[in-house]
Amino acid sequence: MGSTISKYILISSFVSIILIVNLYIWQNTIIGFVFGLFFLLSQGAILGHLLFPQNSLFFKIFYGLFFLLSGIALIGALIYYFYCLNLFVIALIIILIPIFLSIIVGVIHELPLSPSSQKTPNLIVKKRGVLKFSFSPELVILILAFLFLITVCFSILFSSQTMEAIASPWQVIPTSFFIIYFFVSLALIGITFYSPQDYQNQGLILFLISLYVLLSVSVALIIYQLGYGFDLFIHQATEKVIAERGFIAPKPFYYLGQYSLVVFFSKLFAVPVKWPDKLIVPIFTSLWLPFTIYWGLSQNLLKEKKYALLSPLIFLILPFSVFIVTTPQNLANFYSLIIIFSSLPLLVSETKSFRTQINAERNNNAEPRGIWPLSYLIFLSLVTLAIHPLAGIPVFIFLVLLILLKIKTLSQILKKIIFWEVITLFSIIIPLVFIIFSSISSQFHITLNTNFGRNFFYSLNIFTLRGGYWNYFRSLYDLIYLYGFNTNLLFLILSLIGIIILSLKNKIRLFKVYILTFLILIINYILLKGFISFSSLIEYERYAFIGRILEIGLYFLTPFFLYAFYIFSKRLWGLSSIFKFAFMVCLSLALTASLYLSYPRNDRFEAGHNFNVSSSDIKAVHSIENDAAGDYIVLANQSVSAAAIREFGFKKYYGEHFYYPIPTGGVLYSFYLKMTEGKPEKEKMRNITQEVMDLVPVKTVYFVINEYWHNSSKIIQEAKKTTNIWTSIDDGRVFVFK
């Protein structure tokens, strides 16, 4: 054992030295990627061996890597908050990780990854040194067809990349992409249903599902060459400053988990921060979410493997916009789902049927379940909190309730008193947190609403049945939007059916913590919607901000939704072949519709307003920067502001006012909306410009209008009357007035 540990220490030391030299001197991306990836996988394997000693090598490496990255996010957040995240700290993390793991391995006297301690991987069976799969020739053809078609889909996306301003990625992607995506979905469903449900096949199927998820969540990542969304550029600019200086002032209290992880990846792989920032959520989602959904459900809730394997696909029939771009909220939502599904085995672990099943599997030398202890879930909840408190608080509520339900040392009366007191507190905790935070923050303001009744009933509209717009006579689009408008209602109905079925089977008590958490979050959502107004945000941002609570609340019903679908699929699969094929086709259509609905759209049903940062916006901000002789303010839309942040970072502030409008805060954007809304008039524009100069001590104001803006031609005509100094960018795609 000692020689093996010595080899591990020697190899880890060599790799760490190479990475640190590359960190300070070479800064070579190839060296960083090769040695950085080896470092993460090897340390993840050791950590996985310590956390999951009875599980397969695959399980150890796969989830060991996940916990390693999660630990880096949490530790990095703590170090940054109390100190900074400079090169020295990154180097220290690289050095201390193998030292820490070596000490633990030495203390417990266990040989990491030795042949005697390895279990046969539960996903791929090894026989005589060769990986054996039991697939029929027809199934092999289906797998090859899937791989070919998904490659075609990726090639279509890469050939459709653009730096032009578009309201939807579907404007540049040919219709053939959806047809091919439909057949990719159909092939994958067929592979899942018809492959032999042995352990050696499940790994390959889950790998194919991960590829499919990666395709589904990568459309925006591939199409928008400069980046998608506004928040992305804010976070990238912040991460860039932290990567260069080690900190940004003032230090944010939240988002630190993502920032530390992005900066660590940037330094480890010697790449700009934009690449790990863009990739984290799509990569994490495609890797760990399908496996965790399958693993969590297959332990007891979904006993037949092929239906458990289908669950990650069923999850995608609900629009998945939250996973298409990296933001702290989206990353924290990903962690929330990981915690929700990885808690399932723990909840059923104490039941008699589960223990009987475990004993039978042990007698057959089957793969141990590897139930995550409560301490692992608490650790992941701290990571979630470090990334975004709006997702961390619901997860915290869930775990506190879980702990209370599992405590056996208290008397039943005392336990009930504490339990209901905690539920009462948690039912108002999120509004309380916002009120407290507003009282201590100068940049976050809330006000109280008085019209609670109207806001309450408005908040329930998400669960009402909505029809399509039949007057357009576009039946395909109408069906897509009929489905999209009612996904929340469909989700709620199926979740309720799942709860009822589990109740009839006397199993619902095991999962009541999910229902309680959902109800608590719904109460918080209604209170926020009815009584709280986020006055520091513009109107459409307020509704989106509050809606995040509802979205996270619905996550806690996802196991019931998937369970109901499992029961439905199982019953339907017992019918004739024509019903099976019809089910596969309908499911493929639902997945294709969900893909379409998960991204910005610009069609006859929905006018797109989510224009991306374009090359013309980049040229416009550089034109302004080159022209300006002194201090200046720019009135522009959020895409132009994002372009300025991308190119120049947080360059200028006048007091609390950034020199470009930021829709999520500040008053400059309201001035821009005044300038562009209503009837364009020369005098109105001059008055607004004077108001801006009275607010901010500058003598120069630039006004930028994009050709896609509503009524842009008339606005441009009136703006030309207010000044003789203006510039047209890229044949009128953007106009800049001074």
XYZ file of C-alpha atoms in Angstrom:
738
model
C 0.000 0.000 0.000
C 2.803 2.398 0.922
C 4.394 2.141 -2.517
C 1.075 2.905 -4.231
C 0.524 5.988 -2.090
C 4.104 7.059 -2.803
C 3.484 6.716 -6.553
C 0.285 8.737 -6.236
C 2.107 11.486 -4.316
C 4.958 11.485 -6.844
C 2.675 11.704 -9.891
C 0.423 14.317 -8.251
C 3.461 16.402 -7.289
C 4.828 16.253 -10.840
C 1.478 17.256 -12.388
C 0.979 20.037 -9.816
C 4.458 21.454 -10.517
C 3.790 21.461 -14.282
C 0.457 23.227 -13.731
C 1.960 25.858 -11.422
C 4.833 26.584 -13.834
C 2.264 26.885 -16.613
C 0.184 29.130 -14.360
C 3.009 31.601 -13.747
C 5.292 31.294 -16.795
C 4.211 29.315 -19.849
C 0.453 29.995 -19.840
C 0.095 27.422 -22.613
C -3.451 26.251 -23.306
C -2.475 22.785 -24.570
C -0.321 22.074 -21.506
C -3.017 23.498 -19.242
C -5.763 21.431 -20.822
C -3.861 18.108 -20.909
C -2.350 18.293 -17.429
C -5.358 20.127 -15.962
C -7.772 17.469 -17.179
C -5.507 14.698 -15.875
C -5.265 16.514 -12.540
C -9.041 16.827 -12.179
C -9.793 13.248 -13.238
C -7.097 11.694 -11.056
C -7.950 13.730 -7.969
C -11.647 13.176 -8.645
C -11.026 9.420 -8.791
C -9.251 9.457 -5.418
C -11.973 11.599 -3.856
C -14.631 9.339 -5.366
C -12.892 6.319 -3.855
C -13.021 7.971 -0.436
C -16.645 9.095 -0.759
C -18.023 5.994 -2.520
C -15.714 3.109 -1.523
C -18.232 0.378 -2.388
C -19.163 1.660 -5.828
C -17.748 1.063 -9.279
C -14.698 2.750 -10.732
C -16.957 4.692 -13.092
C -19.136 5.923 -10.226
C -16.058 6.926 -8.227
C -14.470 8.935 -11.027
C -17.726 10.431 -12.285
C -19.131 11.663 -8.992
C -15.715 12.132 -7.413
C -15.000 14.713 -10.120
C -18.357 16.355 -9.454
C -17.687 16.658 -5.727
C -14.139 17.867 -6.400
C -15.393 20.696 -8.631
C -18.131 21.500 -6.125
C -15.532 21.678 -3.355
C -13.380 24.021 -5.440
C -16.429 26.257 -5.981
C -17.225 26.402 -2.251
C -13.645 26.776 -0.995
C -12.882 29.333 -3.694
C -15.968 31.337 -2.708
C -14.950 31.365 0.965
C -11.337 32.310 0.215
C -12.436 35.052 -2.162
C -14.902 36.536 0.306
C -12.356 36.752 3.120
C -9.247 37.356 1.015
C -8.970 37.196 -2.801
C -8.589 34.735 -5.667
C -5.191 35.558 -7.148
C -2.581 33.310 -8.772
C -1.095 32.380 -5.414
C -4.463 31.124 -4.140
C -5.082 29.117 -7.335
C -1.603 27.576 -7.040
C -2.244 26.815 -3.374
C -5.486 25.006 -4.241
C -3.663 22.931 -6.877
C -1.001 21.975 -4.314
C -3.287 21.340 -1.343
C -5.865 19.111 -3.069
C -3.497 16.126 -3.588
C -1.837 16.719 -0.198
C -5.215 16.700 1.554
C -6.348 13.554 -0.265
C -3.013 11.817 0.401
C -3.321 12.492 4.123
C -6.859 11.088 4.254
C -5.882 7.996 2.265
C -2.894 7.474 4.560
C -4.960 7.921 7.709
C -7.642 5.417 6.771
C -5.032 2.952 5.419
C -7.000 2.183 2.302
C -5.457 1.449 -1.060
C -7.071 3.797 -3.580
C -8.298 2.196 -6.770
C -6.395 -1.043 -6.117
C -7.691 -4.204 -7.799
C -8.828 -5.625 -4.469
C -11.008 -2.634 -3.703
C -12.553 -2.149 -7.151
C -16.023 -3.298 -7.912
C -17.073 -4.178 -11.416
C -18.536 -1.020 -12.938
C -22.287 -1.166 -12.822
C -22.643 0.445 -16.236
C -20.096 -1.540 -18.265
C -19.165 -5.150 -17.540
C -15.598 -6.215 -18.189
C -14.924 -9.742 -19.376
C -11.438 -11.033 -20.177
C -10.179 -7.512 -20.654
C -12.717 -6.723 -23.383
C -15.841 -4.608 -23.005
C -18.842 -6.737 -23.935
C -22.188 -5.342 -25.055
C -25.256 -7.452 -25.826
C -26.825 -5.599 -28.748
C -28.693 -7.140 -31.657
C -27.693 -6.169 -35.242
C -30.859 -4.072 -35.536
C -29.981 -2.180 -32.376
C -26.436 -1.585 -33.595
C -27.864 -0.051 -36.776
C -30.139 2.145 -34.656
C -27.189 3.316 -32.532
C -25.116 4.089 -35.639
C -28.065 5.994 -37.124
C -28.380 8.002 -33.909
C -24.665 8.869 -33.915
C -24.769 9.850 -37.592
C -27.874 12.019 -37.237
C -26.680 13.772 -34.080
C -23.390 14.534 -35.850
C -25.396 16.077 -38.694
C -27.324 18.192 -36.157
C -24.110 19.498 -34.618
C -22.681 20.264 -38.063
C -25.830 22.216 -38.994
C -25.501 24.297 -35.836
C -21.828 25.076 -36.424
C -22.510 26.012 -40.048
C -25.284 28.378 -38.896
C -23.171 30.454 -36.491
C -23.631 34.200 -36.713
C -22.407 37.509 -35.340
C -25.419 39.364 -36.718
C -28.244 40.641 -34.528
C -31.026 38.062 -34.493
C -34.122 37.750 -32.341
C -34.057 33.956 -32.387
C -31.524 31.267 -33.272
C -34.223 29.649 -35.399
C -33.861 32.533 -37.875
C -30.512 31.162 -39.067
C -31.030 27.425 -38.492
C -32.696 25.582 -41.393
C -35.988 23.770 -40.876
C -34.269 20.496 -41.720
C -32.592 20.662 -38.306
C -35.929 20.010 -36.565
C -36.708 17.070 -38.841
C -33.327 15.491 -38.110
C -33.670 16.277 -34.383
C -37.031 14.503 -34.395
C -35.443 11.360 -35.853
C -32.534 11.623 -33.406
C -35.114 11.655 -30.598
C -37.016 8.741 -32.119
C -33.833 6.684 -32.512
C -32.770 7.344 -28.919
C -36.180 6.383 -27.545
C -36.050 3.190 -29.600
C -32.567 2.384 -28.297
C -33.732 2.958 -24.731
C -36.804 0.747 -25.026
C -35.430 -2.099 -27.103
C -31.899 -2.573 -25.753
C -31.384 -5.435 -23.251
C -31.596 -3.986 -19.762
C -28.328 -5.408 -18.488
C -25.849 -3.299 -16.597
C -23.372 -3.352 -19.476
C -25.841 -1.589 -21.785
C -27.009 1.134 -19.416
C -23.710 3.019 -19.508
C -23.741 3.288 -23.284
C -27.379 4.380 -23.326
C -26.714 7.043 -20.691
C -23.736 8.222 -22.738
C -26.008 8.593 -25.788
C -28.555 10.451 -23.657
C -25.807 12.809 -22.465
C -24.869 13.523 -26.091
C -28.526 14.232 -26.825
C -28.837 16.574 -23.836
C -25.634 18.345 -24.905
C -27.081 18.922 -28.370
C -30.338 20.184 -26.881
C -28.767 22.725 -24.507
C -25.982 23.912 -26.859
C -27.961 25.675 -29.592
C -27.411 29.171 -28.155
C -23.838 28.316 -27.178
C -22.973 27.409 -30.777
C -25.124 29.844 -32.776
C -24.314 33.082 -30.934
C -20.592 33.493 -31.567
C -20.304 36.595 -29.388
C -22.509 35.244 -26.616
C -26.182 35.082 -25.737
C -28.075 37.199 -23.225
C -27.180 40.252 -21.172
C -26.317 38.721 -17.792
C -23.653 36.564 -19.429
C -21.536 39.635 -20.228
C -21.977 41.138 -16.770
C -20.714 37.953 -15.134
C -17.901 37.460 -17.648
C -16.677 41.014 -17.079
C -16.724 40.447 -13.313
C -14.872 37.150 -13.661
C -12.313 38.778 -15.949
C -11.526 41.439 -13.340
C -11.213 38.796 -10.609
C -8.940 36.695 -12.845
C -6.704 39.705 -13.547
C -6.634 41.373 -10.125
C -7.752 38.668 -7.722
C -10.838 40.617 -6.623
C -13.400 43.188 -7.690
C -14.586 46.054 -5.513
C -17.044 46.123 -3.939
C -16.927 42.392 -3.247
C -20.271 40.740 -4.089
C -21.783 38.561 -1.381
C -23.439 36.253 -3.905
C -22.465 34.472 -7.159
C -19.058 33.660 -5.642
C -19.387 29.916 -6.224
C -19.631 30.373 -9.986
C -17.000 33.114 -10.087
C -14.445 31.023 -8.199
C -15.083 27.968 -10.386
C -14.799 29.960 -13.630
C -11.598 31.689 -12.510
C -10.110 28.362 -11.394
C -10.892 26.754 -14.768
C -9.518 29.792 -16.590
C -6.201 29.622 -14.745
C -5.947 25.820 -14.742
C -6.537 25.461 -18.495
C -4.887 28.791 -19.452
C -7.945 30.017 -21.347
C -9.929 33.293 -21.232
C -12.726 33.320 -18.656
C -15.363 33.488 -21.388
C -14.841 29.822 -22.310
C -15.433 28.171 -18.925
C -18.188 30.707 -18.286
C -19.986 29.738 -21.493
C -19.498 26.001 -21.047
C -20.127 25.261 -17.370
C -23.932 24.988 -17.321
C -24.366 23.157 -20.682
C -21.525 20.719 -19.866
C -22.578 20.121 -16.250
C -26.190 19.632 -17.345
C -25.370 17.137 -20.087
C -22.943 15.165 -17.901
C -24.383 14.913 -14.406
C -28.094 15.653 -14.703
C -29.097 12.619 -16.861
C -27.008 10.223 -14.756
C -28.324 11.614 -11.471
C -31.955 11.523 -12.601
C -31.508 7.901 -13.668
C -29.533 6.901 -10.588
C -31.893 8.620 -8.142
C -35.073 7.186 -9.637
C -33.774 3.683 -10.376
C -32.856 2.905 -6.763
C -36.433 2.189 -5.743
C -39.046 4.473 -7.280
C -38.721 3.231 -10.889
C -37.881 -0.452 -10.663
C -37.677 -1.218 -14.393
C -34.425 0.092 -15.819
C -35.636 1.046 -19.282
C -38.217 3.427 -17.829
C -35.647 4.881 -15.461
C -33.339 5.379 -18.465
C -36.173 7.143 -20.250
C -36.618 9.616 -17.369
C -33.848 12.065 -18.419
C -35.539 12.317 -21.819
C -38.959 12.829 -20.242
C -37.430 15.655 -18.209
C -36.633 17.422 -21.505
C -40.237 17.478 -22.727
C -40.595 20.475 -20.412
C -38.904 23.607 -21.848
C -35.366 23.802 -20.458
C -34.366 27.434 -21.089
C -32.620 27.596 -17.717
C -29.855 25.255 -18.930
C -28.941 26.894 -22.253
C -26.687 29.628 -20.866
C -24.392 29.960 -17.862
C -25.528 32.324 -15.124
C -25.294 31.875 -11.338
C -29.050 31.303 -11.157
C -28.943 28.608 -13.830
C -25.944 26.863 -12.264
C -27.622 26.959 -8.844
C -30.811 25.514 -10.376
C -28.728 22.657 -11.760
C -27.376 21.945 -8.266
C -30.913 22.096 -6.867
C -32.005 19.322 -9.221
C -28.941 17.239 -8.378
C -29.849 17.483 -4.678
C -33.518 16.710 -5.338
C -32.818 13.498 -7.255
C -29.839 12.323 -5.200
C -32.008 12.576 -2.064
C -34.426 9.922 -3.330
C -32.301 6.870 -2.386
C -31.755 8.313 1.089
C -35.497 8.725 1.619
C -36.286 5.114 0.750
C -33.176 3.594 2.357
C -34.902 2.871 5.663
C -37.862 1.003 4.223
C -38.132 -2.745 4.680
C -38.557 -3.422 0.958
C -35.434 -1.441 0.136
C -33.350 -3.283 2.730
C -34.629 -6.616 1.398
C -33.699 -5.588 -2.128
C -30.228 -4.467 -1.003
C -29.584 -7.777 0.775
C -30.634 -9.720 -2.324
C -28.294 -7.659 -4.491
C -25.415 -8.214 -2.087
C -25.969 -11.961 -2.253
C -25.783 -11.726 -6.051
C -22.624 -9.559 -5.929
C -24.502 -6.714 -7.585
C -23.281 -3.148 -7.570
C -23.875 -1.435 -4.182
C -26.309 1.469 -4.287
C -23.933 4.088 -2.903
C -26.601 6.102 -1.090
C -25.370 9.624 -0.469
C -25.318 10.432 3.258
C -27.106 13.528 4.459
C -23.735 15.232 4.961
C -23.077 15.047 1.191
C -26.401 16.744 0.487
C -25.715 19.447 3.080
C -22.358 20.088 1.426
C -24.018 20.467 -1.991
C -26.611 22.825 -0.486
C -23.775 25.051 0.775
C -22.324 25.046 -2.745
C -25.735 26.039 -4.118
C -26.003 28.842 -1.564
C -22.530 30.083 -2.524
C -23.584 30.208 -6.179
C -26.982 31.892 -5.767
C -29.017 32.354 -2.561
C -32.308 32.371 -4.462
C -31.776 28.668 -5.183
C -29.772 27.989 -2.033
C -32.597 29.022 0.314
C -35.168 26.550 -1.149
C -32.606 23.741 -0.980
C -31.834 24.737 2.613
C -35.569 24.563 3.416
C -35.767 21.103 1.847
C -32.813 19.719 3.796
C -33.925 21.185 7.140
C -37.328 19.520 6.688
C -35.592 16.295 5.690
C -33.446 16.384 8.832
C -36.470 17.075 11.045
C -38.382 14.178 9.515
C -35.462 11.818 10.111
C -34.775 12.803 13.733
C -35.799 9.965 16.042
C -34.452 11.170 19.385
C -37.172 13.771 20.035
C -40.608 12.984 21.395
C -43.400 13.083 18.835
C -45.098 16.081 20.497
C -41.905 18.150 20.619
C -41.019 17.091 17.093
C -44.417 18.236 15.776
C -44.159 21.591 17.580
C -40.696 22.265 16.145
C -41.765 21.006 12.731
C -44.751 23.346 12.399
C -42.851 26.306 13.802
C -40.164 25.742 11.184
C -42.766 25.434 8.419
C -44.382 28.710 9.539
C -41.032 30.498 9.495
C -40.040 29.031 6.131
C -43.364 30.112 4.602
C -42.283 33.752 4.897
C -38.506 33.368 4.857
C -37.806 34.586 1.308
C -39.780 37.866 1.645
C -38.068 38.366 5.027
C -34.634 37.851 3.477
C -35.412 40.381 0.748
C -36.698 42.940 3.264
C -33.587 42.548 5.435
C -31.250 42.697 2.439
C -33.015 45.792 1.101
C -32.496 47.562 4.433
C -28.718 47.029 4.343
C -28.055 47.382 0.599
C -27.888 50.700 -1.223
C -28.396 49.077 -4.645
C -31.308 46.741 -3.887
C -34.646 48.395 -3.164
C -38.097 46.933 -2.602
C -41.471 48.510 -1.912
C -44.718 47.063 -0.580
C -47.693 46.538 -2.890
C -51.191 47.348 -1.689
C -53.184 45.604 -4.435
C -52.648 42.078 -3.116
C -55.885 40.592 -4.479
C -55.203 41.417 -8.122
C -51.599 40.275 -7.890
C -52.630 37.039 -6.151
C -55.077 35.998 -8.861
C -52.621 37.079 -11.554
C -50.013 34.766 -10.021
C -52.351 31.801 -10.549
C -52.613 32.376 -14.326
C -49.663 30.068 -14.919
C -51.867 27.088 -14.031
C -54.825 27.968 -16.279
C -55.560 26.266 -19.581
C -54.644 28.389 -22.572
C -55.514 27.777 -26.178
C -53.712 28.539 -29.394
C -54.245 31.344 -31.856
C -56.316 29.479 -34.389
C -56.982 32.596 -36.490
C -53.429 32.404 -37.854
C -54.238 29.102 -39.599
C -50.757 27.725 -38.886
C -51.694 24.368 -37.383
C -48.133 23.201 -36.645
C -47.184 26.365 -34.768
C -50.552 26.391 -33.069
C -50.011 22.887 -31.712
C -46.514 23.802 -30.535
C -47.769 26.861 -28.668
C -50.816 25.037 -27.338
C -48.353 22.592 -25.823
C -45.988 25.336 -24.661
C -48.682 27.467 -23.053
C -49.917 24.544 -20.989
C -46.712 22.798 -19.913
C -47.073 24.101 -16.344
C -50.621 22.785 -16.166
C -49.607 19.459 -17.732
C -46.707 19.197 -15.302
C -48.958 19.934 -12.327
C -51.621 17.414 -13.396
C -49.112 14.608 -13.932
C -47.358 15.447 -10.666
C -50.695 15.251 -8.859
C -51.402 11.895 -10.511
C -47.992 10.662 -9.363
C -48.738 11.784 -5.805
C -52.143 10.065 -5.855
C -50.684 6.780 -7.142
C -47.952 6.813 -4.490
C -50.604 7.565 -1.862
C -52.669 4.575 -2.977
C -49.529 2.440 -2.654
C -48.869 3.851 0.843
C -45.514 5.254 -0.265
C -46.206 8.980 -0.248
C -45.030 9.435 3.352
C -41.497 8.721 2.142
C -41.621 11.698 -0.206
C -43.784 14.191 1.696
C -40.761 16.460 2.214
C -40.914 17.271 -1.523
C -44.578 18.241 -1.302
C -44.027 20.351 1.823
C -41.108 22.195 0.221
C -43.193 22.872 -2.885
C -46.090 24.261 -0.820
C -43.748 26.435 1.266
C -42.165 27.897 -1.864
C -45.585 28.513 -3.432
C -46.601 30.488 -0.324
C -43.373 32.494 -0.574
C -44.034 33.074 -4.274
C -47.581 34.318 -3.633
C -46.393 36.637 -0.848
C -43.657 38.051 -3.078
C -46.042 38.442 -5.998
C -48.721 40.042 -3.875
C -46.851 42.296 -1.461
C -43.317 42.937 -2.729
C -42.229 45.098 -5.659
C -38.579 45.153 -6.717
C -38.379 48.837 -7.528
C -34.672 48.693 -8.403
C -35.484 46.454 -11.390
C -37.302 47.400 -14.571
C -40.823 45.998 -14.892
C -40.258 42.845 -16.950
C -37.221 41.938 -14.819
C -39.397 42.092 -11.667
C -41.759 39.389 -12.912
C -38.875 37.207 -14.098
C -37.092 37.577 -10.755
C -40.115 36.482 -8.718
C -40.866 33.709 -11.209
C -37.599 32.004 -10.285
C -39.107 31.021 -6.921
C -42.007 29.322 -8.673
C -39.669 27.520 -11.061
C -37.538 26.134 -8.231
C -40.699 25.173 -6.337
C -41.888 23.128 -9.307
C -38.563 21.275 -9.358
C -39.593 19.553 -6.121
C -42.557 17.981 -7.915
C -40.386 16.600 -10.724
C -39.979 13.101 -9.178
C -43.783 12.760 -9.021
C -44.124 13.974 -12.615
C -41.587 11.402 -13.813
C -43.193 8.678 -11.708
C -46.597 9.361 -13.293
C -45.009 9.227 -16.725
C -43.367 5.947 -15.739
C -46.752 4.418 -14.845
C -48.289 5.746 -18.062
C -45.403 4.471 -20.229
C -45.439 1.063 -18.575
C -49.168 0.613 -19.180
C -48.956 1.834 -22.762
C -45.960 -0.381 -23.537
C -48.091 -3.398 -22.758
C -50.384 -2.615 -25.706
C -49.926 -3.496 -29.382
C -46.964 -2.398 -31.507
C -48.909 0.391 -33.182
C -49.547 2.023 -29.798
C -45.884 1.657 -28.885
C -44.807 3.326 -32.116
C -47.401 6.084 -31.710
C -46.104 6.726 -28.192
C -42.524 6.968 -29.463
C -43.565 9.386 -32.214
C -45.581 11.579 -29.825
C -42.722 11.664 -27.340
C -40.279 12.620 -30.120
C -42.628 15.386 -31.254
C -42.900 16.667 -27.671
C -39.101 16.720 -27.342
C -38.782 18.605 -30.640
C -41.464 21.112 -29.614
C -39.758 21.588 -26.252
C -36.461 22.305 -28.017
C -38.152 24.994 -30.111
C -39.842 26.541 -27.067
C -36.675 26.526 -24.947
C -34.988 29.215 -27.045
C -36.011 32.750 -28.037
C -38.563 32.757 -30.814
C -39.597 35.209 -33.489
C -42.642 33.956 -35.363
C -46.260 34.869 -36.004
C -47.183 33.858 -32.480
C -44.433 35.580 -30.545
C -42.431 38.643 -31.531
C -38.823 38.203 -30.519
C -37.141 40.955 -28.496
C -34.083 39.068 -27.239
C -31.596 40.402 -29.740
C -28.043 39.278 -29.192
C -24.826 41.279 -29.149
C -23.730 41.673 -32.771
C -20.531 42.658 -34.532
C -22.248 45.962 -35.379
C -22.766 46.647 -31.661
C -19.061 45.986 -31.068
C -18.149 48.445 -33.833
C -20.558 51.023 -32.405
C -19.057 51.017 -28.902
C -15.532 51.239 -30.336
C -16.648 54.120 -32.547
C -17.955 55.966 -29.484
C -14.818 55.198 -27.464
C -12.569 56.510 -30.242
C -14.666 59.632 -30.770
C -15.146 60.678 -27.135
C -12.675 63.295 -25.920
C -13.754 63.373 -22.276
C -16.457 62.096 -19.957
C -19.617 60.909 -21.644
C -22.828 58.954 -21.186
C -24.419 56.590 -23.696
C -28.132 55.931 -24.067
C -28.478 52.546 -25.759
C -30.323 49.246 -25.548
C -29.072 46.320 -23.509
C -27.264 44.641 -26.423
C -25.100 47.701 -27.018
C -24.505 48.027 -23.272
C -23.499 44.359 -23.166
C -21.100 44.982 -26.058
C -19.490 47.854 -24.126
C -19.123 45.687 -21.021
C -17.646 42.900 -23.146
C -15.066 45.218 -24.712
C -14.230 47.631 -21.897
C -15.495 46.014 -18.706
C -16.720 48.298 -15.917
C -14.664 51.210 -17.204
C -16.555 54.289 -16.046
C -18.883 55.157 -13.217
C -20.256 58.560 -12.299
C -21.158 58.046 -8.683
C -23.574 55.110 -8.766
C -24.312 55.515 -12.484
C -22.576 53.305 -15.040
C -21.846 55.111 -18.292
C -24.005 52.697 -20.315
C -27.579 51.734 -19.341
C -27.973 48.517 -17.358
C -31.563 47.175 -17.532
C -31.256 45.304 -14.233
C -30.552 48.483 -12.277
C -29.931 52.210 -12.630
C -32.000 54.983 -14.186
C -30.223 55.468 -17.514
C -32.181 52.682 -19.158
C -35.443 54.410 -18.246
C -34.166 57.515 -20.051
C -33.409 55.387 -23.094
C -36.933 53.950 -23.046
C -38.374 57.472 -22.822
C -36.277 58.431 -25.826
C -37.486 55.521 -27.953
C -41.078 55.007 -26.798
C -44.078 56.996 -27.890
C -44.047 59.473 -30.751
C -40.497 60.475 -31.762
C -40.138 64.261 -31.369
C -37.072 66.456 -31.639
C -37.975 68.550 -28.605
C -38.630 65.485 -26.453
C -35.226 64.060 -27.319
C -33.494 67.312 -26.422
C -35.302 67.525 -23.091
C -34.375 63.938 -22.196
C -30.750 64.590 -23.135
C -30.716 67.638 -20.859
C -32.213 65.591 -18.009
C -29.395 63.075 -18.381
C -26.739 65.811 -18.269
C -28.408 67.309 -15.191
C -28.269 63.903 -13.492
C -24.707 63.002 -14.483
C -21.874 65.583 -14.675
C -21.024 65.125 -18.360
C -21.218 67.385 -21.385
C -21.512 64.679 -24.024
C -24.379 62.229 -24.491
C -24.406 59.557 -27.187
C -27.668 58.060 -28.364
C -27.567 54.663 -30.103
C -30.439 53.122 -32.029
C -30.439 49.722 -33.755
C -32.354 49.140 -36.968
C -34.389 46.324 -35.372
C -35.789 48.626 -32.677
C -39.494 49.349 -32.959
C -40.153 52.511 -34.969
C -36.404 52.933 -35.536
C -36.747 54.720 -38.898
C -38.842 57.557 -37.414
C -36.622 57.760 -34.333
C -33.563 58.097 -36.578
C -35.227 60.851 -38.621
C -36.050 62.894 -35.511
C -32.652 62.252 -33.933
C -30.936 63.648 -37.026
C -32.779 66.926 -36.401
C -31.251 67.255 -32.926
C -27.608 66.989 -34.022
C -25.399 67.147 -37.079
C -22.953 64.621 -35.628
C -24.016 61.060 -36.253
C -22.534 57.843 -37.597
C -24.033 54.906 -39.465
C -22.512 51.512 -38.674
C -22.626 48.626 -41.182
C -24.967 50.252 -43.690
C -27.462 51.444 -41.111
C -27.616 48.461 -38.803
C -26.709 50.802 -35.940
C -26.876 54.615 -35.760
C -24.831 56.598 -33.234
C -25.863 60.199 -32.471
C -23.718 62.644 -30.489
